[in-house]
Coordinates of C-alpha atoms in Angstrom, one line a residue:
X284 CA 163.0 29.7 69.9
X285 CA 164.1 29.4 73.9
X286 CA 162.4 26.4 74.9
X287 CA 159.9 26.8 78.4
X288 CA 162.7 24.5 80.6
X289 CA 165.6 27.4 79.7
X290 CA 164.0 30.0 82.5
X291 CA 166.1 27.8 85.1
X292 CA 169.1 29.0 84.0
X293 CA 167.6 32.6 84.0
X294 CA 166.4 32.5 87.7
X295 CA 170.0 31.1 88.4
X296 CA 171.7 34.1 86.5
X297 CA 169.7 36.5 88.4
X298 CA 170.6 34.9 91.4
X299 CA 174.7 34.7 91.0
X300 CA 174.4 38.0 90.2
X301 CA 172.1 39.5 93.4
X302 CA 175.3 41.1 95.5
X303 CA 178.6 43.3 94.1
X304 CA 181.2 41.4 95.7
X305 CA 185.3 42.2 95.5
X306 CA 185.7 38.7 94.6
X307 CA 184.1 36.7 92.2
X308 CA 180.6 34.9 93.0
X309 CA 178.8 31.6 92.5
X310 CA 175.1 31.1 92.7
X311 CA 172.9 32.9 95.0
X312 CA 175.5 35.8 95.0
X313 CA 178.1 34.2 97.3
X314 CA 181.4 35.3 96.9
X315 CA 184.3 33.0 96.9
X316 CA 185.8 32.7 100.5
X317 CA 182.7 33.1 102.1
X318 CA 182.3 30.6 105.2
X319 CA 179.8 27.2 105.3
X320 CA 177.2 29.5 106.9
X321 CA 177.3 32.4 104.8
X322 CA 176.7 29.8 101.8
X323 CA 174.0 27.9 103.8
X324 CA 172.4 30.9 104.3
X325 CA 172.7 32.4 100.5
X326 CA 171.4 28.8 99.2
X327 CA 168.8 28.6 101.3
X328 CA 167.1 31.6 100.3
X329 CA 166.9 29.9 96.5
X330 CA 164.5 27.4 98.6
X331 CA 167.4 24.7 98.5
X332 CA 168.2 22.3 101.6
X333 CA 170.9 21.0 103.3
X334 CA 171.7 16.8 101.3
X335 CA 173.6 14.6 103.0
X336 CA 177.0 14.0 101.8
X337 CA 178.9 11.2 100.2
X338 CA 182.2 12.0 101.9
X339 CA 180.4 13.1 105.3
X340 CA 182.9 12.2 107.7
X341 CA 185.4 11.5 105.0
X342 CA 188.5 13.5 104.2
X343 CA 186.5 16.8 103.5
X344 CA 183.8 17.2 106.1
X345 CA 183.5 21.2 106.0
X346 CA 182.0 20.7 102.2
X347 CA 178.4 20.9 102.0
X348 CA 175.8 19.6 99.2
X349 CA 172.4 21.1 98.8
X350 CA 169.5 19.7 96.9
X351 CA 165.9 21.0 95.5
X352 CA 164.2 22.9 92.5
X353 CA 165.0 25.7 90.9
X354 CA 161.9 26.9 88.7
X355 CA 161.0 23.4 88.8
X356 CA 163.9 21.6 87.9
X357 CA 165.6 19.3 90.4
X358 CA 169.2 20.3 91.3
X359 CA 172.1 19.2 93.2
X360 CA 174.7 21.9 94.5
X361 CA 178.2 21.1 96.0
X362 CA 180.1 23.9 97.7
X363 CA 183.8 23.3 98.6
X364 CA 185.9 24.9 100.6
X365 CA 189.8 25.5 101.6
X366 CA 191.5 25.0 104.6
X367 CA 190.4 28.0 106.0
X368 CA 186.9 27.0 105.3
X369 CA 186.2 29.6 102.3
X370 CA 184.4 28.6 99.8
X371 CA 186.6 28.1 96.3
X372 CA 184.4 26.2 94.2
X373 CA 180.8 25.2 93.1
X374 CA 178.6 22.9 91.1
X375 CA 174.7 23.1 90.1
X376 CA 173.8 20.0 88.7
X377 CA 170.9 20.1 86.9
X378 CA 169.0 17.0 86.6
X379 CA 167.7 16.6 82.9
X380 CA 166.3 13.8 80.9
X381 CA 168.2 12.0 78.2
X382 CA 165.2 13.4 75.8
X383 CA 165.9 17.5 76.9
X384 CA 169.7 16.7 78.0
X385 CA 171.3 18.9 74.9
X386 CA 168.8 21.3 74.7
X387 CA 169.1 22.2 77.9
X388 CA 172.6 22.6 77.9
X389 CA 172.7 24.2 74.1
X390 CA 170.5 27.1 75.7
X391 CA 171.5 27.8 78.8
X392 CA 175.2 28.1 77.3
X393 CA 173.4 30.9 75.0
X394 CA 172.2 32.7 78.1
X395 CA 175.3 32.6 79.8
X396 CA 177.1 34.0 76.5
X397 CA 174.3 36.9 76.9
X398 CA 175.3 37.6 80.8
X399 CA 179.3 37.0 80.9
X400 CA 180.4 37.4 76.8
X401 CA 181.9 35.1 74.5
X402 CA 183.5 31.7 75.7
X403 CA 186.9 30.6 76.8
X404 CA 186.4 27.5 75.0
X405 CA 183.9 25.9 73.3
X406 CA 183.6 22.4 72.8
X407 CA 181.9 19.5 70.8
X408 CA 184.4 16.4 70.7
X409 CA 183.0 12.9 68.9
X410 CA 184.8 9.9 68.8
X411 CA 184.9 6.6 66.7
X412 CA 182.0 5.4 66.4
X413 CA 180.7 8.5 66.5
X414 CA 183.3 10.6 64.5
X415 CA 183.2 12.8 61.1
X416 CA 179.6 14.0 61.6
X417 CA 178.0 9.8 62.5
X418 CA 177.3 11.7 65.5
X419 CA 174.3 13.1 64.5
X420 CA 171.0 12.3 66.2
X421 CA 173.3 9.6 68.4
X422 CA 174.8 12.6 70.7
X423 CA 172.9 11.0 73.8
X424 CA 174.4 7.3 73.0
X425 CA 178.0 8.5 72.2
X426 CA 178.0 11.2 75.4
X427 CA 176.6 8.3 77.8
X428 CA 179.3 5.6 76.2
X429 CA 182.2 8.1 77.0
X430 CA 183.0 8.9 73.5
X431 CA 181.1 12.5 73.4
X432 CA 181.8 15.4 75.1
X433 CA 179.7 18.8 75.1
X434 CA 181.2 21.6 76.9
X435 CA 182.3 25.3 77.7
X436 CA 184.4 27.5 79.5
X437 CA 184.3 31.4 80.3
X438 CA 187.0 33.1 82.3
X439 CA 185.9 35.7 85.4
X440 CA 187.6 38.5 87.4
X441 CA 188.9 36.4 91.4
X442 CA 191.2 38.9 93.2
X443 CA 194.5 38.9 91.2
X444 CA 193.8 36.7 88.6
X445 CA 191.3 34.6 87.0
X446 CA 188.3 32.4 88.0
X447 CA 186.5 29.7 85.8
X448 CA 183.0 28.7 84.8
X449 CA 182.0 26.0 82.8
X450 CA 179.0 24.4 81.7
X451 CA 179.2 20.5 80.4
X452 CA 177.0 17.7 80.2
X453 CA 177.8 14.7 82.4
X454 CA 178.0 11.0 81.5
X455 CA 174.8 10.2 83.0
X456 CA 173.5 13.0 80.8
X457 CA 173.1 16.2 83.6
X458 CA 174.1 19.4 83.0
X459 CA 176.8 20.9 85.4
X460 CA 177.5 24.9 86.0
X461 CA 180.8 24.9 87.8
X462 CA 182.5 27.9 89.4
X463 CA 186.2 27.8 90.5
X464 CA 188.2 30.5 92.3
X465 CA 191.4 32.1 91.3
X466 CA 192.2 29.9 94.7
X467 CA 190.9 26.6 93.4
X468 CA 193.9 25.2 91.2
X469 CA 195.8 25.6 94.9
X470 CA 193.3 23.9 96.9
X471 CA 193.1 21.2 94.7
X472 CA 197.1 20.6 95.4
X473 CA 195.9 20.7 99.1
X474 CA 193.7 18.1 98.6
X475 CA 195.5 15.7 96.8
X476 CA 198.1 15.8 99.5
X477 CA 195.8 15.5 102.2
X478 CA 193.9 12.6 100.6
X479 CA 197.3 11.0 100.5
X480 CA 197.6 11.7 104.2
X481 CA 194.1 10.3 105.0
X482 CA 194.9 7.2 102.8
X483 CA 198.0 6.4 105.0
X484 CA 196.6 7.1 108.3
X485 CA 197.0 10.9 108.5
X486 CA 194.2 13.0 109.9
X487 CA 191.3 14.9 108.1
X488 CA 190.6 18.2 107.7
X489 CA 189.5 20.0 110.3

């Protein structure tokens, strides 16, 4: 039976999939390299409102984080971009109770199997305590203490090669849709060096 709090992940499979795009695309039909605007713009018309950021001002100022509902449901939405100010990768995080946490996650995964095929990977990882089956009905402890993990992957068409999705469940017991570029593995090289740069006294991005 799909439980009543699944039709969030139906609105936001409707909405990733509004626009054909060359590239690949991330929620509200944005393709990847699409400029700050052009996902202000797409994210806004899901009702969803500029956040302030954590970093704002740090090494990454051209990133943007969005927050409101969706059917509902509160949600948090990061969009990073690469030095030429495309947009490479995404995350919807879902704000869930401890109570719904897994089912959420458990269905939505099952609606994105029906929309984009089997999985990459697909992943259920318990450890001591909670290992050889103990971690049934203690999934929320063991996921919340660091020694659970719930996840999975599917692989997407992004120009030459091959973008990511995933779905997991955090620490804190949220449920994250990510979507990474064929570009993002790069970009994350370009960060790491820049943060170095920053750390040492080098300027941010611009």
């Amino acid at each position: 039976m799909v439980r009543p709090f699944i039709s969030a992940a139906a609105v936001v499979l409707m909405a990733s999939s509004a626009f054909a795009q060359d590239r690949g695309t991330a929620l509200g039909g944005v393709p990847f390299g699409a400029s700050p605007s052009a996902v202000a713009s797409a994210i806004a018309r899901l009702d969803l409102a500029p956040a302030a950021l954590k970093d704002e001002g740090g090494a990454f100022p051209i990133d943007q984080t969005f927050a409101g509902r969706i059917d509902g449901r509160q949600v948090l939405v990061a969009a990073m971009y690469d030095g030429t100010d495309g947009l490479e990768k995404m995350l919807i995080t879902f704000i869930t109770t401890d109570a719904e946490c897994l089912a959420f996650y458990r269905d939505f995964k099952v609606a994105l199997v029906r929309e984009y095929g089997d999985t990459h990977a697909d992943v259920e990882q318990w450890k001591a305590p909670f290992d050889a089956g103990k971690h049934v009905g203690r999934e929320v402890a063991a996921i919340r203490s660091g020694r659970g993990f719930v996840g999975a992957t599917w692989s997407r068409d992004d120009l030459d090669g091959t973008a990511g999705m995933s779905l997991s469940v955090a620490g804190n017991l949220t449920v994250t849709l990510a979507y990474e570029s064929a570009k993002w593995a790069g970009e994350v090289d370009r960060r790491r060096k820049l943060m170095k740069a920053t750390a040492s006294g080098g300027n941010r991005q611009q």
